[in-house]
Amino acid sequence: MRALLLLAALGAVAAATTENFVGHQVLRIVPSSDAELQKVRELQELEHLELDFWLSPRGLGDPVDIRVPFPSLQPLKAHLEANGVPYSIMIEDVQALVDLEQMQMLRRRRFVPRSTSTFDYTSYHTLEEIYAFMDLLVAENPNLVSKLEIGHTTENRPIYVLKFSKGGTNRPAIWIDTGIHSREWVTQASGVWFAKKIVQEQDQGLANILDQMDIFLEIVTNPDGFAFTHTSNRMWRKTRSKHSGSLCVGVDPNRNWDAGFGGSGASSNPCSETYRGPYANSEPEVKAIVDFVKNHGNIKAFISIHSYSQLLLYPYGYTTTAVPDKEELHQVAKEAVAALSSLYGTNYKYGSIITTIYQASGGTIDWTYNQGIKYSFTFELRDTGRYGFLLPASQIVPTAQETWKALEVIMAHTRGHLY
Amino acid sequence: MPGLRAALPAALLLLSSFPPAAAKQPPWPWVPGVMHALNPSDSQASAAARTALHYSNYHGASPSRLRALHQVLKATVKAIPEVGMKYYMHFTTEDYITGEDAGSCLATVLYLKKSPPQVYIKCTHTQDKKQIHEEDNRFYQYLQHRKKPIIASNIPDSYGNIDRDHLALWGLAIAGSSCIMWERSREKLAYFVAQVKAVKQWIRKDSAVEFEFMILLHETPTQKIDLCHMHLIWILGHPLEVKYICTSDSHGLEDGSGQDSGSAAGMFHGKEGNF
């Protein structure tokens, strides 16, 4: 009994909350007498040793496997030896095994990264994983990054925006959003990459911009839809709102803005993929951004990112009337596309929404432009139809890299032409 | 339409000397009978080029030789009163599966209101014809000699992955789907293959190869995802025999559960499909 108390005392001293398994061993004991069995059973009461019984004591001849944290190894072994309980070392280093398994889990996308350096940017992630990433990024860069909750979705999920700021008050800002259409997975994945890139470039390529401006990045603009693409329907585009009178679910969040709302280029049929919604800003995902933009009042560039088609577009989508700043926007788009192509030779077309793609009313950047945000652009990322929405994960990083080149052009131009 | 073949030399003449680009604001007030030049980056021109390629990919009946649009070089359009809009194009292509340069094509596409577009297309051959024949043959023999039917689903999967073993099958699905896409294309309606949801082979005693597919097509500008049940019979060297029926989007099945990515086995009935 005295020995046990000693062991407990030693264990208490040694007890440390370990986060990893470096130095941990797994010992195997096969009790061959009642005395041995009793001794092993008593070990279970020593909580300070933090013994993790992989196989609990049962009967004579039944193996007992115990994962032993490093600090408890010596005390425990000494105790077993002193009591004549034979043991063998089954696993010499649990961490090595865990590493291997984690590597395998990484491939199965169940790896829980502990920093944004170990986060896998070459895979698609779930909503939970992306939200966890955001928290990690903020925790690692508290002086640059903060997370804002700008609203809640229909299914009550929080809507988050990352703010990148080096100070000041209500500085002129750049807004980037990805994932407004949930099935366009390469966009949310690129958004994650952009977040990390902004942090990496804060004192280099982005120093000039961040000295004067803030950047807002909404990575998952349609969280309900995104969750749905993981759990139920990979091809889901819209929100998940239910408006009375219809069995069909969801509104096209890129037809729900108050710009040309109700006109051609959107559907009034709730079952349509381009359903505009019962009224403008009916969708909390859209309303949240509208409120944010209006309250901020100082956003100078607004970039909304979609896939696929490889296009860079400026307003309008709802009318053929050219925007007053057409010449300038066209020129910026031209330069941005040239920069994008310079990386991997990816071909982009550019122009106004209505002439380049098709008529669309109630669109995001038509509204933002009409709010006075001159540098309003929409991207359609890779590819041009071969994989479409199902873009291979191997293309995430190249897509994000080339798109970033275009974003740099837009941001630099905005910074050099503040209004 | 016999006149189409004669139109090619005329088209060539026109393409080489088309009028300066007319000012363009949709809806285009096309003067009937007059050729209007299109900006090659015009989305209409790309759509017409893709329609021509759907036709070509289907009629080529070759899973190893499929083309995707690379770039439109020149395009003109003419309104034919009471009939439709006719596009004349010169464009470059790439191999659908590998992305390699696959030569260029000249094509005309006459969009009709209620029938499949009339297409004429002629392409240069950069790919080794012999190699393509061999690949098709190898795949065909492999399929023919199978005792156990191939069953697969989600090509590509949600993450864009395609098993190497399924690449040729993907090709066959696209060749067959191209029939559907060509027939349904209209001047303002275009299609892409979003995903091969399910494939099941029917083992035959004769020399033909038979498959049932569930294909998801992405329709623009509506953004709809159409689910098409396609039945395909392939005899090497012969045109593909394609029968299909499509539902417009699974919205009709919407009850909160949405469309699920069930296993292929669950998609097919025991009996042979009968449309």
PDB file of N, CA, C and O in Angstrom, chain A residues 109 124 183 185 228 232-238 240 247-249 271 273-274 308 320 347 349 356-358 384-387 389-393, chain B residues 25-26 41 43 46 50 71 94-96 99 156-160 162 170 192 194-195 216 218 221-225 249 251 254 256-260:
ATOM      1  N   ARG A 109      -8.693  13.098 -45.437  1.00  0.00           N
ATOM      2  CA  ARG A 109      -9.236  14.409 -45.089  1.00  0.00           C
ATOM      3  C   ARG A 109      -9.852  14.456 -43.706  1.00  0.00           C
ATOM      4  O   ARG A 109     -10.837  15.143 -43.479  1.00  0.00           O
ATOM      5  N   TYR A 124     -10.055  19.760 -50.659  1.00  0.00           N
ATOM      6  CA  TYR A 124     -11.309  20.414 -50.350  1.00  0.00           C
ATOM      7  C   TYR A 124     -11.664  20.124 -48.894  1.00  0.00           C
ATOM      8  O   TYR A 124     -11.410  19.031 -48.396  1.00  0.00           O
ATOM      9  N   ARG A 183     -21.855  25.074 -54.817  1.00  0.00           N
ATOM     10  CA  ARG A 183     -21.234  23.958 -55.544  1.00  0.00           C
ATOM     11  C   ARG A 183     -19.917  24.344 -56.199  1.00  0.00           C
ATOM     12  O   ARG A 183     -19.207  23.481 -56.699  1.00  0.00           O
ATOM     13  N   TRP A 185     -16.852  24.746 -55.561  1.00  0.00           N
ATOM     14  CA  TRP A 185     -15.909  24.425 -54.484  1.00  0.00           C
ATOM     15  C   TRP A 185     -14.522  25.031 -54.640  1.00  0.00           C
ATOM     16  O   TRP A 185     -13.854  25.290 -53.628  1.00  0.00           O
ATOM     17  N   PHE A 228     -24.739  21.567 -47.379  1.00  0.00           N
ATOM     18  CA  PHE A 228     -25.598  20.681 -48.160  1.00  0.00           C
ATOM     19  C   PHE A 228     -24.833  19.972 -49.273  1.00  0.00           C
ATOM     20  O   PHE A 228     -25.116  18.815 -49.596  1.00  0.00           O
ATOM     21  N   SER A 232     -25.490  16.173 -48.843  1.00  0.00           N
ATOM     22  CA  SER A 232     -26.617  15.671 -49.636  1.00  0.00           C
ATOM     23  C   SER A 232     -26.489  15.794 -51.143  1.00  0.00           C
ATOM     24  O   SER A 232     -26.759  14.851 -51.856  1.00  0.00           O
ATOM     25  N   ASN A 233     -26.165  16.945 -51.631  1.00  0.00           N
ATOM     26  CA  ASN A 233     -26.212  17.168 -53.070  1.00  0.00           C
ATOM     27  C   ASN A 233     -25.040  18.042 -53.487  1.00  0.00           C
ATOM     28  O   ASN A 233     -25.045  19.251 -53.274  1.00  0.00           O
ATOM     29  N   ARG A 234     -24.066  17.423 -54.076  1.00  0.00           N
ATOM     30  CA  ARG A 234     -22.833  18.120 -54.459  1.00  0.00           C
ATOM     31  C   ARG A 234     -23.110  19.252 -55.442  1.00  0.00           C
ATOM     32  O   ARG A 234     -22.331  20.186 -55.553  1.00  0.00           O
ATOM     33  N   MET A 235     -24.227  19.161 -56.152  1.00  0.00           N
ATOM     34  CA  MET A 235     -24.535  20.156 -57.177  1.00  0.00           C
ATOM     35  C   MET A 235     -25.447  21.275 -56.685  1.00  0.00           C
ATOM     36  O   MET A 235     -26.014  22.022 -57.492  1.00  0.00           O
ATOM     37  N   TRP A 236     -25.601  21.417 -55.373  1.00  0.00           N
ATOM     38  CA  TRP A 236     -26.488  22.466 -54.861  1.00  0.00           C
ATOM     39  C   TRP A 236     -25.868  23.841 -55.037  1.00  0.00           C
ATOM     40  O   TRP A 236     -24.715  24.067 -54.684  1.00  0.00           O
ATOM     41  N   ARG A 237     -26.669  24.790 -55.533  1.00  0.00           N
ATOM     42  CA  ARG A 237     -26.167  26.120 -55.866  1.00  0.00           C
ATOM     43  C   ARG A 237     -26.677  27.211 -54.929  1.00  0.00           C
ATOM     44  O   ARG A 237     -25.942  28.134 -54.555  1.00  0.00           O
ATOM     45  N   LYS A 238     -27.947  27.097 -54.593  1.00  0.00           N
ATOM     46  CA  LYS A 238     -28.643  28.201 -53.938  1.00  0.00           C
ATOM     47  C   LYS A 238     -28.480  28.192 -52.422  1.00  0.00           C
ATOM     48  O   LYS A 238     -27.734  27.402 -51.867  1.00  0.00           O
ATOM     49  N   ARG A 240     -30.587  27.787 -48.643  1.00  0.00           N
ATOM     50  CA  ARG A 240     -31.490  26.698 -48.235  1.00  0.00           C
ATOM     51  C   ARG A 240     -32.748  27.258 -47.587  1.00  0.00           C
ATOM     52  O   ARG A 240     -33.334  26.636 -46.685  1.00  0.00           O
ATOM     53  N   LEU A 247     -42.722  23.851 -52.443  1.00  0.00           N
ATOM     54  CA  LEU A 247     -41.983  22.687 -51.967  1.00  0.00           C
ATOM     55  C   LEU A 247     -40.496  22.857 -52.223  1.00  0.00           C
ATOM     56  O   LEU A 247     -39.674  22.197 -51.612  1.00  0.00           O
ATOM     57  N   CYS A 248     -40.180  23.722 -53.165  1.00  0.00           N
ATOM     58  CA  CYS A 248     -38.783  23.862 -53.548  1.00  0.00           C
ATOM     59  C   CYS A 248     -38.022  24.742 -52.566  1.00  0.00           C
ATOM     60  O   CYS A 248     -38.590  25.631 -51.930  1.00  0.00           O
ATOM     61  N   VAL A 249     -36.766  24.441 -52.455  1.00  0.00           N
ATOM     62  CA  VAL A 249     -35.926  25.107 -51.464  1.00  0.00           C
ATOM     63  C   VAL A 249     -34.911  26.010 -52.138  1.00  0.00           C
ATOM     64  O   VAL A 249     -34.389  25.672 -53.211  1.00  0.00           O
ATOM     65  N   CYS A 271     -38.600  26.930 -57.893  1.00  0.00           N
ATOM     66  CA  CYS A 271     -37.884  25.687 -58.194  1.00  0.00           C
ATOM     67  C   CYS A 271     -36.711  25.908 -59.147  1.00  0.00           C
ATOM     68  O   CYS A 271     -35.962  24.986 -59.441  1.00  0.00           O
ATOM     69  N   GLU A 273     -33.085  27.325 -60.542  1.00  0.00           N
ATOM     70  CA  GLU A 273     -31.748  27.552 -59.999  1.00  0.00           C
ATOM     71  C   GLU A 273     -31.396  29.028 -59.968  1.00  0.00           C
ATOM     72  O   GLU A 273     -30.456  29.425 -59.290  1.00  0.00           O
ATOM     73  N   THR A 274     -32.149  29.832 -60.723  1.00  0.00           N
ATOM     74  CA  THR A 274     -31.893  31.270 -60.730  1.00  0.00           C
ATOM     75  C   THR A 274     -33.078  32.024 -60.130  1.00  0.00           C
ATOM     76  O   THR A 274     -33.345  33.170 -60.499  1.00  0.00           O
ATOM     77  N   TYR A 308     -17.778  27.975 -62.925  1.00  0.00           N
ATOM     78  CA  TYR A 308     -16.564  27.952 -63.720  1.00  0.00           C
ATOM     79  C   TYR A 308     -16.787  28.734 -65.014  1.00  0.00           C
ATOM     80  O   TYR A 308     -17.942  29.113 -65.283  1.00  0.00           O
ATOM     81  N   THR A 320     -28.125  46.400 -70.690  1.00  0.00           N
ATOM     82  CA  THR A 320     -27.079  46.563 -71.701  1.00  0.00           C
ATOM     83  C   THR A 320     -26.404  47.921 -71.609  1.00  0.00           C
ATOM     84  O   THR A 320     -25.372  48.152 -72.235  1.00  0.00           O
ATOM     85  N   ASN A 347      -6.345  30.721 -70.005  1.00  0.00           N
ATOM     86  CA  ASN A 347      -7.040  31.697 -70.838  1.00  0.00           C
ATOM     87  C   ASN A 347      -8.298  32.234 -70.199  1.00  0.00           C
ATOM     88  O   ASN A 347      -9.199  31.471 -69.883  1.00  0.00           O
ATOM     89  N   LYS A 349     -11.484  35.271 -70.537  1.00  0.00           N
ATOM     90  CA  LYS A 349     -12.105  36.337 -71.311  1.00  0.00           C
ATOM     91  C   LYS A 349     -12.596  37.372 -70.308  1.00  0.00           C
ATOM     92  O   LYS A 349     -12.781  37.071 -69.127  1.00  0.00           O
ATOM     93  N   THR A 356     -20.609  39.366 -71.955  1.00  0.00           N
ATOM     94  CA  THR A 356     -19.632  38.273 -71.927  1.00  0.00           C
ATOM     95  C   THR A 356     -20.239  36.939 -71.560  1.00  0.00           C
ATOM     96  O   THR A 356     -19.775  35.898 -72.016  1.00  0.00           O
ATOM     97  N   ILE A 357     -21.242  36.960 -70.699  1.00  0.00           N
ATOM     98  CA  ILE A 357     -21.819  35.694 -70.261  1.00  0.00           C
ATOM     99  C   ILE A 357     -23.299  35.646 -70.622  1.00  0.00           C
ATOM    100  O   ILE A 357     -23.654  34.994 -71.586  1.00  0.00           O
ATOM    101  N   TYR A 358     -24.146  36.314 -69.920  1.00  0.00           N
ATOM    102  CA  TYR A 358     -25.560  36.403 -70.287  1.00  0.00           C
ATOM    103  C   TYR A 358     -26.231  37.435 -69.379  1.00  0.00           C
ATOM    104  O   TYR A 358     -25.648  37.904 -68.405  1.00  0.00           O
ATOM    105  N   THR A 384     -13.232  25.339 -67.999  1.00  0.00           N
ATOM    106  CA  THR A 384     -14.200  25.784 -69.003  1.00  0.00           C
ATOM    107  C   THR A 384     -15.207  24.694 -69.329  1.00  0.00           C
ATOM    108  O   THR A 384     -15.888  24.747 -70.352  1.00  0.00           O
ATOM    109  N   GLY A 385     -15.293  23.676 -68.464  1.00  0.00           N
ATOM    110  CA  GLY A 385     -16.354  22.691 -68.655  1.00  0.00           C
ATOM    111  C   GLY A 385     -15.926  21.249 -68.595  1.00  0.00           C
ATOM    112  O   GLY A 385     -16.756  20.357 -68.446  1.00  0.00           O
ATOM    113  N   ARG A 386     -14.635  21.002 -68.701  1.00  0.00           N
ATOM    114  CA  ARG A 386     -14.190  19.601 -68.670  1.00  0.00           C
ATOM    115  C   ARG A 386     -14.551  18.956 -67.334  1.00  0.00           C
ATOM    116  O   ARG A 386     -15.164  17.897 -67.282  1.00  0.00           O
ATOM    117  N   TYR A 387     -14.181  19.578 -66.237  1.00  0.00           N
ATOM    118  CA  TYR A 387     -14.555  19.083 -64.907  1.00  0.00           C
ATOM    119  C   TYR A 387     -15.660  19.942 -64.290  1.00  0.00           C
ATOM    120  O   TYR A 387     -16.385  19.500 -63.408  1.00  0.00           O
ATOM    121  N   PHE A 389     -17.784  21.998 -62.094  1.00  0.00           N
ATOM    122  CA  PHE A 389     -17.819  22.219 -60.651  1.00  0.00           C
ATOM    123  C   PHE A 389     -16.924  21.231 -59.913  1.00  0.00           C
ATOM    124  O   PHE A 389     -16.492  21.502 -58.794  1.00  0.00           O
ATOM    125  N   LEU A 390     -16.682  20.074 -60.536  1.00  0.00           N
ATOM    126  CA  LEU A 390     -15.896  19.018 -59.888  1.00  0.00           C
ATOM    127  C   LEU A 390     -14.426  19.143 -60.229  1.00  0.00           C
ATOM    128  O   LEU A 390     -13.793  18.180 -60.666  1.00  0.00           O
ATOM    129  N   LEU A 391     -13.873  20.326 -60.048  1.00  0.00           N
ATOM    130  CA  LEU A 391     -12.481  20.565 -60.391  1.00  0.00           C
ATOM    131  C   LEU A 391     -11.573  19.748 -59.481  1.00  0.00           C
ATOM    132  O   LEU A 391     -11.736  19.765 -58.268  1.00  0.00           O
ATOM    133  N   PRO A 392     -10.627  19.000 -60.058  1.00  0.00           N
ATOM    134  CA  PRO A 392      -9.737  18.195 -59.219  1.00  0.00           C
ATOM    135  C   PRO A 392      -8.999  19.056 -58.195  1.00  0.00           C
ATOM    136  O   PRO A 392      -8.574  20.173 -58.503  1.00  0.00           O
ATOM    137  N   ALA A 393      -8.854  18.501 -57.001  1.00  0.00           N
ATOM    138  CA  ALA A 393      -8.203  19.237 -55.921  1.00  0.00           C
ATOM    139  C   ALA A 393      -6.796  19.675 -56.288  1.00  0.00           C
ATOM    140  O   ALA A 393      -6.307  20.693 -55.795  1.00  0.00           O
TER     141      ALA A 393
ATOM    142  N   GLN B  25     -24.750  45.082 -79.576  1.00  0.00           N
ATOM    143  CA  GLN B  25     -25.457  45.194 -78.305  1.00  0.00           C
ATOM    144  C   GLN B  25     -26.632  44.239 -78.361  1.00  0.00           C
ATOM    145  O   GLN B  25     -27.472  44.369 -79.215  1.00  0.00           O
ATOM    146  N   PRO B  26     -26.672  43.283 -77.494  1.00  0.00           N
ATOM    147  CA  PRO B  26     -27.808  42.368 -77.536  1.00  0.00           C
ATOM    148  C   PRO B  26     -29.080  43.069 -77.099  1.00  0.00           C
ATOM    149  O   PRO B  26     -28.989  43.993 -76.313  1.00  0.00           O
ATOM    150  N   SER B  41     -14.256  36.281 -78.836  1.00  0.00           N
ATOM    151  CA  SER B  41     -14.449  35.975 -77.425  1.00  0.00           C
ATOM    152  C   SER B  41     -15.913  36.059 -77.020  1.00  0.00           C
ATOM    153  O   SER B  41     -16.266  35.883 -75.863  1.00  0.00           O
ATOM    154  N   SER B  43     -19.480  34.971 -76.195  1.00  0.00           N
ATOM    155  CA  SER B  43     -19.929  33.710 -75.615  1.00  0.00           C
ATOM    156  C   SER B  43     -20.799  32.916 -76.581  1.00  0.00           C
ATOM    157  O   SER B  43     -20.823  31.686 -76.540  1.00  0.00           O
ATOM    158  N   SER B  46     -18.534  30.810 -78.743  1.00  0.00           N
ATOM    159  CA  SER B  46     -18.055  29.626 -78.024  1.00  0.00           C
ATOM    160  C   SER B  46     -19.149  28.580 -77.916  1.00  0.00           C
ATOM    161  O   SER B  46     -18.906  27.389 -78.087  1.00  0.00           O
ATOM    162  N   ARG B  50     -19.051  24.780 -79.350  1.00  0.00           N
ATOM    163  CA  ARG B  50     -19.243  23.595 -78.507  1.00  0.00           C
ATOM    164  C   ARG B  50     -20.358  22.714 -79.037  1.00  0.00           C
ATOM    165  O   ARG B  50     -20.267  21.483 -78.966  1.00  0.00           O
ATOM    166  N   GLN B  71     -10.059  27.484 -78.421  1.00  0.00           N
ATOM    167  CA  GLN B  71     -10.285  28.913 -78.648  1.00  0.00           C
ATOM    168  C   GLN B  71     -10.980  29.159 -79.981  1.00  0.00           C
ATOM    169  O   GLN B  71     -10.668  28.496 -80.973  1.00  0.00           O
ATOM    170  N   GLU B  94      -8.784  20.947 -78.142  1.00  0.00           N
ATOM    171  CA  GLU B  94      -7.842  20.141 -77.381  1.00  0.00           C
ATOM    172  C   GLU B  94      -8.507  18.811 -77.052  1.00  0.00           C
ATOM    173  O   GLU B  94      -9.742  18.691 -77.077  1.00  0.00           O
ATOM    174  N   ASP B  95      -7.689  17.827 -76.764  1.00  0.00           N
ATOM    175  CA  ASP B  95      -8.224  16.516 -76.408  1.00  0.00           C
ATOM    176  C   ASP B  95      -9.022  16.652 -75.116  1.00  0.00           C
ATOM    177  O   ASP B  95      -8.545  17.242 -74.149  1.00  0.00           O
ATOM    178  N   TYR B  96     -10.235  16.081 -75.126  1.00  0.00           N
ATOM    179  CA  TYR B  96     -11.119  16.248 -73.975  1.00  0.00           C
ATOM    180  C   TYR B  96     -10.499  15.677 -72.703  1.00  0.00           C
ATOM    181  O   TYR B  96     -10.564  16.278 -71.636  1.00  0.00           O
ATOM    182  N   GLY B  99      -6.221  17.136 -72.692  1.00  0.00           N
ATOM    183  CA  GLY B  99      -5.960  18.565 -72.835  1.00  0.00           C
ATOM    184  C   GLY B  99      -4.937  18.895 -73.902  1.00  0.00           C
ATOM    185  O   GLY B  99      -4.647  20.065 -74.161  1.00  0.00           O
ATOM    186  N   PRO B 156     -16.371  12.301 -62.506  1.00  0.00           N
ATOM    187  CA  PRO B 156     -15.474  12.316 -61.370  1.00  0.00           C
ATOM    188  C   PRO B 156     -16.231  12.317 -60.039  1.00  0.00           C
ATOM    189  O   PRO B 156     -17.434  12.559 -60.014  1.00  0.00           O
ATOM    190  N   ASP B 157     -15.516  12.078 -58.933  1.00  0.00           N
ATOM    191  CA  ASP B 157     -16.192  12.156 -57.633  1.00  0.00           C
ATOM    192  C   ASP B 157     -16.293  13.620 -57.211  1.00  0.00           C
ATOM    193  O   ASP B 157     -15.905  14.520 -57.954  1.00  0.00           O
ATOM    194  N   SER B 158     -16.821  13.830 -55.994  1.00  0.00           N
ATOM    195  CA  SER B 158     -17.038  15.211 -55.540  1.00  0.00           C
ATOM    196  C   SER B 158     -15.770  16.048 -55.551  1.00  0.00           C
ATOM    197  O   SER B 158     -15.822  17.275 -55.622  1.00  0.00           O
ATOM    198  N   TYR B 159     -14.623  15.381 -55.443  1.00  0.00           N
ATOM    199  CA  TYR B 159     -13.345  16.084 -55.331  1.00  0.00           C
ATOM    200  C   TYR B 159     -12.619  16.168 -56.672  1.00  0.00           C
ATOM    201  O   TYR B 159     -11.463  16.551 -56.736  1.00  0.00           O
ATOM    202  N   GLY B 160     -13.324  15.778 -57.738  1.00  0.00           N
ATOM    203  CA  GLY B 160     -12.731  15.868 -59.064  1.00  0.00           C
ATOM    204  C   GLY B 160     -11.834  14.698 -59.428  1.00  0.00           C
ATOM    205  O   GLY B 160     -11.174  14.712 -60.460  1.00  0.00           O
ATOM    206  N   ILE B 162     -10.780  11.054 -60.797  1.00  0.00           N
ATOM    207  CA  ILE B 162     -11.224   9.964 -61.670  1.00  0.00           C
ATOM    208  C   ILE B 162     -10.168   8.873 -61.590  1.00  0.00           C
ATOM    209  O   ILE B 162      -8.992   9.124 -61.850  1.00  0.00           O
ATOM    210  N   TRP B 170     -15.232   7.072 -68.816  1.00  0.00           N
ATOM    211  CA  TRP B 170     -15.650   8.479 -68.828  1.00  0.00           C
ATOM    212  C   TRP B 170     -15.767   8.953 -70.276  1.00  0.00           C
ATOM    213  O   TRP B 170     -16.729   9.616 -70.653  1.00  0.00           O
ATOM    214  N   PHE B 192     -23.058  21.085 -70.589  1.00  0.00           N
ATOM    215  CA  PHE B 192     -21.780  20.475 -70.236  1.00  0.00           C
ATOM    216  C   PHE B 192     -22.086  19.204 -69.470  1.00  0.00           C
ATOM    217  O   PHE B 192     -23.129  19.118 -68.814  1.00  0.00           O
ATOM    218  N   ALA B 194     -21.733  17.419 -66.311  1.00  0.00           N
ATOM    219  CA  ALA B 194     -21.318  17.769 -64.951  1.00  0.00           C
ATOM    220  C   ALA B 194     -20.707  16.563 -64.239  1.00  0.00           C
ATOM    221  O   ALA B 194     -19.722  16.683 -63.521  1.00  0.00           O
ATOM    222  N   GLN B 195     -21.323  15.402 -64.435  1.00  0.00           N
ATOM    223  CA  GLN B 195     -20.835  14.203 -63.752  1.00  0.00           C
ATOM    224  C   GLN B 195     -21.491  12.956 -64.324  1.00  0.00           C
ATOM    225  O   GLN B 195     -22.651  12.999 -64.734  1.00  0.00           O
ATOM    226  N   LEU B 216     -25.345  13.558 -65.246  1.00  0.00           N
ATOM    227  CA  LEU B 216     -25.789  14.885 -64.849  1.00  0.00           C
ATOM    228  C   LEU B 216     -25.284  15.881 -65.875  1.00  0.00           C
ATOM    229  O   LEU B 216     -24.080  15.956 -66.127  1.00  0.00           O
ATOM    230  N   HIS B 218     -25.090  19.928 -67.007  1.00  0.00           N
ATOM    231  CA  HIS B 218     -25.214  21.298 -66.523  1.00  0.00           C
ATOM    232  C   HIS B 218     -25.705  22.138 -67.687  1.00  0.00           C
ATOM    233  O   HIS B 218     -25.075  22.168 -68.758  1.00  0.00           O
ATOM    234  N   PRO B 221     -28.032  29.166 -69.862  1.00  0.00           N
ATOM    235  CA  PRO B 221     -27.808  29.973 -68.663  1.00  0.00           C
ATOM    236  C   PRO B 221     -28.736  29.659 -67.502  1.00  0.00           C
ATOM    237  O   PRO B 221     -28.688  30.331 -66.479  1.00  0.00           O
ATOM    238  N   THR B 222     -29.586  28.653 -67.645  1.00  0.00           N
ATOM    239  CA  THR B 222     -30.549  28.357 -66.588  1.00  0.00           C
ATOM    240  C   THR B 222     -29.886  27.848 -65.311  1.00  0.00           C
ATOM    241  O   THR B 222     -30.487  27.885 -64.246  1.00  0.00           O
ATOM    242  N   GLN B 223     -28.654  27.298 -65.444  1.00  0.00           N
ATOM    243  CA  GLN B 223     -27.920  26.733 -64.311  1.00  0.00           C
ATOM    244  C   GLN B 223     -28.552  25.447 -63.779  1.00  0.00           C
ATOM    245  O   GLN B 223     -28.196  24.973 -62.695  1.00  0.00           O
ATOM    246  N   LYS B 224     -29.472  24.878 -64.566  1.00  0.00           N
ATOM    247  CA  LYS B 224     -30.098  23.642 -64.129  1.00  0.00           C
ATOM    248  C   LYS B 224     -29.131  22.470 -64.217  1.00  0.00           C
ATOM    249  O   LYS B 224     -28.248  22.441 -65.076  1.00  0.00           O
ATOM    250  N   ILE B 225     -29.360  21.500 -63.351  1.00  0.00           N
ATOM    251  CA  ILE B 225     -28.668  20.228 -63.479  1.00  0.00           C
ATOM    252  C   ILE B 225     -29.725  19.212 -63.914  1.00  0.00           C
ATOM    253  O   ILE B 225     -30.655  18.929 -63.170  1.00  0.00           O
ATOM    254  N   ASP B 249     -33.767  18.554 -63.661  1.00  0.00           N
ATOM    255  CA  ASP B 249     -33.421  18.859 -62.279  1.00  0.00           C
ATOM    256  C   ASP B 249     -34.198  18.014 -61.288  1.00  0.00           C
ATOM    257  O   ASP B 249     -35.376  17.779 -61.431  1.00  0.00           O
ATOM    258  N   HIS B 251     -35.311  18.821 -58.626  1.00  0.00           N
ATOM    259  CA  HIS B 251     -36.138  19.653 -57.760  1.00  0.00           C
ATOM    260  C   HIS B 251     -37.486  19.015 -57.499  1.00  0.00           C
ATOM    261  O   HIS B 251     -38.077  19.187 -56.451  1.00  0.00           O
ATOM    262  N   GLU B 254     -37.543  17.134 -54.491  1.00  0.00           N
ATOM    263  CA  GLU B 254     -37.121  17.866 -53.301  1.00  0.00           C
ATOM    264  C   GLU B 254     -38.089  17.671 -52.149  1.00  0.00           C
ATOM    265  O   GLU B 254     -39.261  17.994 -52.238  1.00  0.00           O
ATOM    266  N   GLY B 256     -36.515  17.981 -48.875  1.00  0.00           N
ATOM    267  CA  GLY B 256     -35.579  18.213 -47.792  1.00  0.00           C
ATOM    268  C   GLY B 256     -34.373  17.304 -47.879  1.00  0.00           C
ATOM    269  O   GLY B 256     -33.324  17.603 -47.385  1.00  0.00           O
ATOM    270  N   SER B 257     -34.560  16.188 -48.560  1.00  0.00           N
ATOM    271  CA  SER B 257     -33.439  15.257 -48.616  1.00  0.00           C
ATOM    272  C   SER B 257     -32.563  15.529 -49.811  1.00  0.00           C
ATOM    273  O   SER B 257     -31.412  15.172 -49.835  1.00  0.00           O
ATOM    274  N   GLY B 258     -33.122  16.180 -50.820  1.00  0.00           N
ATOM    275  CA  GLY B 258     -32.312  16.508 -51.987  1.00  0.00           C
ATOM    276  C   GLY B 258     -31.890  15.273 -52.756  1.00  0.00           C
ATOM    277  O   GLY B 258     -32.358  14.175 -52.504  1.00  0.00           O
ATOM    278  N   GLN B 259     -30.997  15.494 -53.655  1.00  0.00           N
ATOM    279  CA  GLN B 259     -30.539  14.400 -54.507  1.00  0.00           C
ATOM    280  C   GLN B 259     -29.349  13.753 -53.836  1.00  0.00           C
ATOM    281  O   GLN B 259     -28.432  14.422 -53.430  1.00  0.00           O
ATOM    282  N   ASP B 260     -29.396  12.462 -53.668  1.00  0.00           N
ATOM    283  CA  ASP B 260     -28.265  11.845 -52.970  1.00  0.00           C
ATOM    284  C   ASP B 260     -27.373  11.086 -53.933  1.00  0.00           C
ATOM    285  O   ASP B 260     -27.793  10.663 -55.002  1.00  0.00           O
TER     286      ASP B 260
END
